[in-house]
Structures are given as C-alpha cells and as structure tokens.
Amino acid sequence: SLDLSLQNEARALVTHARQRGLRRALILHGSDQRSAASADAAATAWAHQGGIIAGTTKIPKGVDDYSTTLAKLLGLADSARRGEILQALLGNSTHLYTVPRRRQDFDVIFLLSDQSMARMLKPQLDFHRAGSVPVYSMNTIFSGKPNRANDLDLEGVMFSDMPWLVRTGGRFDRTTLPFALNVPYRYSVTDRLFALGMDAYVLNRLATCMHADPRQIYAGASGLLSVGRDGRINRTPD
C-alpha cells in the first residue's frame, strides 16, 4: 500500500525540517477539514521527532487582510502594547517612537492551506517581520503549472511534491520528450496519478526483492520509494 494523503505529505515536511535542525514551530492552517487534518498530523509528527509547537492558529475564511491574526500570533500586538504602557507611564512629557518586535521563540513556520490563501499569507508574513523564517507548505500550493507572476507571492516557500511535477531536467524532464497519453492531464491534479501509475508499473516487478531488502530504493516519478517489512511503501517527495 502507498499513502498519498495530505497528512502523509505534512509528515514528510516535518521530517525534512527536523533534519535541517529546526525545532520550534508555528503552525498556520486553513479552516477547511483537509488543512486542519494536515495540521494535526504535522503537530503529532513534530512532537514525536522532538520538536516544540510554539503556537497554532487557524486562518479565518473570507478575508484578505490577516494583519490582526498575524500580529497576535507573531507577538507584534503584545510588543506594541508594551510600548503603549511605557508611553502612558512617561506621560506627555516624552514622546516614544517604538517599533514592535516579533517573538523570537520559533525558527520555522508550517503554512498548511490551499494555493490562494498561501499566496495572500506569505507576503503578509514577510510584512510582519517573519520574512527571515523558513516557511514550509504542501503540494496544495502548486497546481503543477508554473505561473511566474502569481508565484512571486510564494517566493521562498519550501513545499513538497512529486519529481514528475517539479523536475526540469533528468529522467522526468518533459520539456523535450513527448508523453502523448499525458497531454490532457498535464498541470492538473490527475497528473500526480499519472506519475503514480508509472511507479506502480515498475513496483509490480521490483516489489518482491525490495520487500526482502528494505534498504533498496527506487527513484520514481512520485518520489523515492522503498518497501518496508510490513509491505507498506514509503515515499519521500522532492
């Protein structure tokens, strides 16, 4: 069996972030059920791998300005409030010019949402002084078709996906090779199933020997694949 769920995708993000030495995370997720389930899976995996959850926030639907939510999550609201309290203590004799500072107790942000919400959130995270913090997201932010104009809003976000969709060279470079059967499905969610089909064809031949030796890895169109002793296929995306 092979798990292609978003929850498993979220767990892959967590593993990659922990391998980079990141430890304290903020989790932002959409209010839809898929994003919430992915956030739960990421939080559980993060804790199991020794990470610390510094905060979790559900992003409200139907709004374009997340300033209030982000200011509270990032500690900017508390910082501004401290400045106001100090100004009140000093009175009108001295005028303070204060710049709110964000909290410093996190080193990574997991942004688990759909593409449209992520495109609005990333620039606002940068504006609210979190531009230097690594941001991880899932393949829900990538349709499979690059869009130079709109994707600028996602600049700097690290996301996971299948080599079939993100490689621009090597075995899975589709810029020069004609995949006639795949043409109607390119740049759609179905394209990922096309990649899975190619890997299933190969695994049909290799699964027995890979099951006998879990160290064997096949570099497939859907990711790096290995077969555990329990018969479950482990997939590591790009």
Short mmCIF file of C-alpha atoms in Angstrom, two decimals:
data_model
loop_
_atom_site.label_atom_id
_atom_site.label_comp_id
_atom_site.label_asym_id
_atom_site.label_seq_id
_atom_site.Cartn_x
_atom_site.Cartn_y
_atom_site.Cartn_z
CA SER A 1 0.00 0.00 0.00
CA LEU A 2 1.08 3.59 -0.68
CA ASP A 3 -0.20 6.60 1.26
CA LEU A 4 -0.58 9.76 -0.86
CA SER A 5 -2.71 11.64 1.69
CA LEU A 6 -2.04 15.24 2.67
CA GLN A 7 -1.40 14.04 6.21
CA ASN A 8 1.49 11.93 4.97
CA GLU A 9 2.72 14.91 2.93
CA ALA A 10 2.69 17.00 6.11
CA ARG A 11 4.71 14.36 7.94
CA ALA A 12 7.32 14.45 5.15
CA LEU A 13 7.65 18.22 5.63
CA VAL A 14 8.19 17.76 9.34
CA THR A 15 10.93 15.18 8.77
CA HIS A 16 12.74 17.48 6.32
CA ALA A 17 12.53 20.44 8.70
CA ARG A 18 13.84 18.41 11.65
CA GLN A 19 16.74 17.13 9.52
CA ARG A 20 17.70 20.78 8.99
CA GLY A 21 17.91 21.24 12.75
CA LEU A 22 14.74 23.34 13.07
CA ARG A 23 12.99 22.72 16.39
CA ARG A 24 10.36 25.31 17.38
CA ALA A 25 7.41 25.67 15.00
CA LEU A 26 4.41 27.88 14.39
CA ILE A 27 1.57 26.17 12.52
CA LEU A 28 -0.86 28.18 10.39
CA HIS A 29 -3.64 26.25 8.72
CA GLY A 30 -6.82 26.90 6.79
CA SER A 31 -10.22 26.36 8.33
CA ASP A 32 -11.18 23.59 5.89
CA GLN A 33 -11.10 19.98 7.05
CA ARG A 34 -8.16 18.92 4.87
CA SER A 35 -5.90 21.69 6.15
CA ALA A 36 -6.92 21.05 9.77
CA ALA A 37 -6.20 17.31 9.43
CA SER A 38 -2.80 18.09 7.88
CA ALA A 39 -2.01 20.45 10.77
CA ASP A 40 -2.88 17.75 13.30
CA ALA A 41 -0.65 15.24 11.50
CA ALA A 42 2.22 17.73 11.34
CA ALA A 43 1.90 18.62 15.03
CA THR A 44 1.87 14.97 16.08
CA ALA A 45 4.88 14.08 13.92
CA TRP A 46 6.74 17.20 15.09
CA ALA A 47 6.27 16.22 18.74
CA HIS A 48 7.31 12.61 18.06
CA GLN A 49 10.53 13.87 16.44
CA GLY A 50 11.42 16.07 19.40
CA GLY A 51 10.09 19.35 18.04
CA ILE A 52 8.24 22.00 20.04
CA ILE A 53 5.00 23.67 18.93
CA ALA A 54 5.35 27.37 19.75
CA GLY A 55 1.84 28.18 18.54
CA THR A 56 -1.02 27.10 16.28
CA THR A 57 -3.52 29.35 14.51
CA LYS A 58 -6.49 28.68 12.26
CA ILE A 59 -6.71 31.21 9.44
CA PRO A 60 -10.25 32.58 9.01
CA LYS A 61 -12.02 32.26 5.68
CA GLY A 62 -13.46 35.09 3.62
CA VAL A 63 -10.87 37.76 4.48
CA ASP A 64 -7.90 39.17 2.59
CA ASP A 65 -6.16 41.01 5.44
CA TYR A 66 -4.69 38.75 8.11
CA SER A 67 -2.91 41.54 9.99
CA THR A 68 -4.82 41.06 13.24
CA THR A 69 -4.30 37.30 13.25
CA LEU A 70 -0.60 37.50 12.37
CA ALA A 71 0.14 40.37 14.78
CA LYS A 72 -1.28 38.29 17.61
CA LEU A 73 0.44 35.05 16.58
CA LEU A 74 3.83 36.67 15.97
CA GLY A 75 3.76 38.68 19.20
CA LEU A 76 3.67 42.07 17.48
CA ALA A 77 0.44 43.03 19.23
CA ASP A 78 1.96 42.34 22.65
CA SER A 79 5.09 44.27 21.71
CA ALA A 80 3.03 47.28 20.61
CA ARG A 81 1.01 47.09 23.82
CA ARG A 82 4.19 47.21 25.92
CA GLY A 83 5.18 50.38 24.09
CA GLU A 84 1.80 51.94 24.84
CA ILE A 85 2.11 51.06 28.53
CA LEU A 86 5.58 52.63 28.70
CA GLN A 87 4.29 55.76 26.93
CA ALA A 88 1.46 56.01 29.45
CA LEU A 89 3.93 55.78 32.33
CA LEU A 90 6.10 58.54 30.89
CA GLY A 91 3.15 60.80 30.16
CA ASN A 92 3.12 63.55 27.53
CA SER A 93 6.48 64.97 28.53
CA THR A 94 8.37 62.41 26.50
CA HIS A 95 7.21 61.01 23.17
CA LEU A 96 8.39 57.49 22.38
CA TYR A 97 8.90 56.12 18.90
CA THR A 98 8.58 52.36 19.13
CA VAL A 99 8.92 49.60 16.54
CA PRO A 100 7.06 46.39 17.50
CA ARG A 101 9.27 43.31 17.56
CA ARG A 102 8.06 39.82 16.75
CA ARG A 103 8.55 36.98 19.17
CA GLN A 104 11.84 35.07 18.87
CA ASP A 105 10.83 31.66 20.22
CA PHE A 106 10.27 29.91 16.85
CA ASP A 107 12.50 29.02 13.90
CA VAL A 108 10.09 27.58 11.31
CA ILE A 109 6.53 28.15 10.09
CA PHE A 110 4.29 25.44 8.64
CA LEU A 111 1.74 27.04 6.32
CA LEU A 112 -0.91 24.41 5.56
CA SER A 113 -3.56 25.80 3.25
CA ASP A 114 -4.68 25.97 -0.35
CA GLN A 115 -2.87 27.97 -3.01
CA SER A 116 -4.98 31.15 -2.90
CA MET A 117 -4.66 31.51 0.88
CA ALA A 118 -0.92 30.81 0.80
CA ARG A 119 -0.42 33.49 -1.86
CA MET A 120 -2.05 36.04 0.44
CA LEU A 121 -0.36 34.85 3.63
CA LYS A 122 3.31 34.68 2.58
CA PRO A 123 3.66 38.40 1.67
CA GLN A 124 1.87 39.32 4.88
CA LEU A 125 4.22 37.12 6.90
CA ASP A 126 7.12 38.97 5.29
CA PHE A 127 5.50 42.33 6.11
CA HIS A 128 5.00 41.31 9.73
CA ARG A 129 8.74 40.73 10.20
CA ALA A 130 8.76 36.97 9.66
CA GLY A 131 10.41 37.08 6.23
CA SER A 132 13.64 35.52 7.50
CA VAL A 133 11.90 32.46 8.98
CA PRO A 134 11.75 29.27 6.83
CA VAL A 135 8.19 28.60 5.64
CA TYR A 136 7.10 25.06 4.72
CA SER A 137 3.95 24.14 2.81
CA MET A 138 2.44 21.19 0.92
CA ASN A 139 1.76 20.48 -2.73
CA THR A 140 -1.66 22.13 -2.29
CA ILE A 141 0.06 25.42 -3.14
CA PHE A 142 1.28 24.15 -6.53
CA SER A 143 -1.07 23.27 -9.38
CA GLY A 144 1.73 21.72 -11.42
CA LYS A 145 1.87 24.63 -13.85
CA PRO A 146 4.36 27.39 -13.00
CA ASN A 147 2.92 30.91 -13.07
CA ARG A 148 5.75 33.46 -12.93
CA ALA A 149 3.52 36.40 -11.99
CA ASN A 150 1.32 34.84 -9.31
CA ASP A 151 4.02 32.56 -7.92
CA LEU A 152 6.08 35.59 -6.89
CA ASP A 153 3.80 35.77 -3.85
CA LEU A 154 5.07 32.33 -2.85
CA GLU A 155 8.75 33.17 -3.28
CA GLY A 156 10.80 31.49 -0.56
CA VAL A 157 8.21 28.89 0.45
CA MET A 158 9.57 25.35 0.58
CA PHE A 159 7.00 22.77 -0.48
CA SER A 160 6.99 19.08 -1.28
CA ASP A 161 5.80 17.44 -4.47
CA MET A 162 6.48 14.62 -6.89
CA PRO A 163 9.61 14.77 -9.09
CA TRP A 164 7.26 14.33 -12.06
CA LEU A 165 5.80 17.78 -11.43
CA VAL A 166 8.80 19.79 -10.26
CA ARG A 167 11.87 18.42 -12.05
CA THR A 168 13.12 20.43 -15.01
CA GLY A 169 15.86 18.03 -16.03
CA GLY A 170 16.94 14.40 -15.91
CA ARG A 171 14.66 11.39 -16.29
CA PHE A 172 11.42 13.25 -15.67
CA ASP A 173 12.06 16.34 -17.78
CA ARG A 174 9.00 16.65 -20.03
CA THR A 175 10.13 19.69 -22.00
CA THR A 176 11.59 17.61 -24.83
CA LEU A 177 10.03 14.16 -24.53
CA PRO A 178 6.56 13.58 -25.99
CA PHE A 179 4.19 11.95 -23.47
CA ALA A 180 1.14 11.84 -25.70
CA LEU A 181 -1.06 9.96 -23.24
CA ASN A 182 -0.34 12.50 -20.55
CA VAL A 183 -1.12 15.67 -22.52
CA PRO A 184 -4.80 16.01 -21.42
CA TYR A 185 -3.82 15.69 -17.75
CA ARG A 186 -0.78 17.94 -17.52
CA TYR A 187 -1.00 20.75 -14.99
CA SER A 188 -3.89 19.09 -13.17
CA VAL A 189 -4.27 17.00 -10.02
CA THR A 190 -4.67 13.95 -12.26
CA ASP A 191 -1.06 14.42 -13.38
CA ARG A 192 0.09 13.09 -10.00
CA LEU A 193 -1.91 9.91 -10.61
CA PHE A 194 -0.14 9.54 -13.95
CA ALA A 195 3.18 9.56 -12.07
CA LEU A 196 1.80 7.04 -9.59
CA GLY A 197 0.78 4.77 -12.46
CA MET A 198 4.29 4.76 -13.89
CA ASP A 199 5.73 3.84 -10.48
CA ALA A 200 3.10 1.15 -9.92
CA TYR A 201 4.14 -0.50 -13.18
CA VAL A 202 7.79 -0.65 -12.04
CA LEU A 203 6.98 -1.68 -8.48
CA ASN A 204 4.96 -4.59 -9.84
CA ARG A 205 8.29 -6.05 -10.92
CA LEU A 206 10.52 -4.84 -8.08
CA ALA A 207 8.29 -5.08 -5.02
CA THR A 208 9.26 -8.63 -4.09
CA CYS A 209 13.02 -8.02 -3.96
CA MET A 210 12.51 -4.56 -2.38
CA HIS A 211 10.33 -6.13 0.32
CA ALA A 212 13.10 -8.61 1.10
CA ASP A 213 15.63 -5.76 1.43
CA PRO A 214 14.12 -2.51 2.77
CA ARG A 215 17.40 -0.73 2.03
CA GLN A 216 16.64 -0.83 -1.69
CA ILE A 217 15.30 2.49 -3.02
CA TYR A 218 13.68 3.20 -6.36
CA ALA A 219 13.83 6.78 -7.66
CA GLY A 220 10.34 7.01 -9.10
CA ALA A 221 8.20 9.68 -10.70
CA SER A 222 6.27 10.13 -7.44
CA GLY A 223 9.37 10.21 -5.20
CA LEU A 224 11.99 7.97 -3.63
CA LEU A 225 10.26 4.67 -2.88
CA SER A 226 11.16 1.81 -0.57
CA VAL A 227 9.14 -1.15 0.72
CA GLY A 228 9.04 -1.89 4.44
CA ARG A 229 8.83 -5.31 6.07
CA ASP A 230 5.11 -4.72 6.59
CA GLY A 231 4.60 -4.30 2.83
CA ARG A 232 3.94 -0.58 3.14
CA ILE A 233 5.58 1.62 0.54
CA ASN A 234 7.47 4.57 1.96
CA ARG A 235 7.63 7.64 -0.28
CA THR A 236 9.93 10.63 0.08
CA PRO A 237 8.86 13.53 -2.17
CA ASP A 238 11.11 16.20 -3.64
#
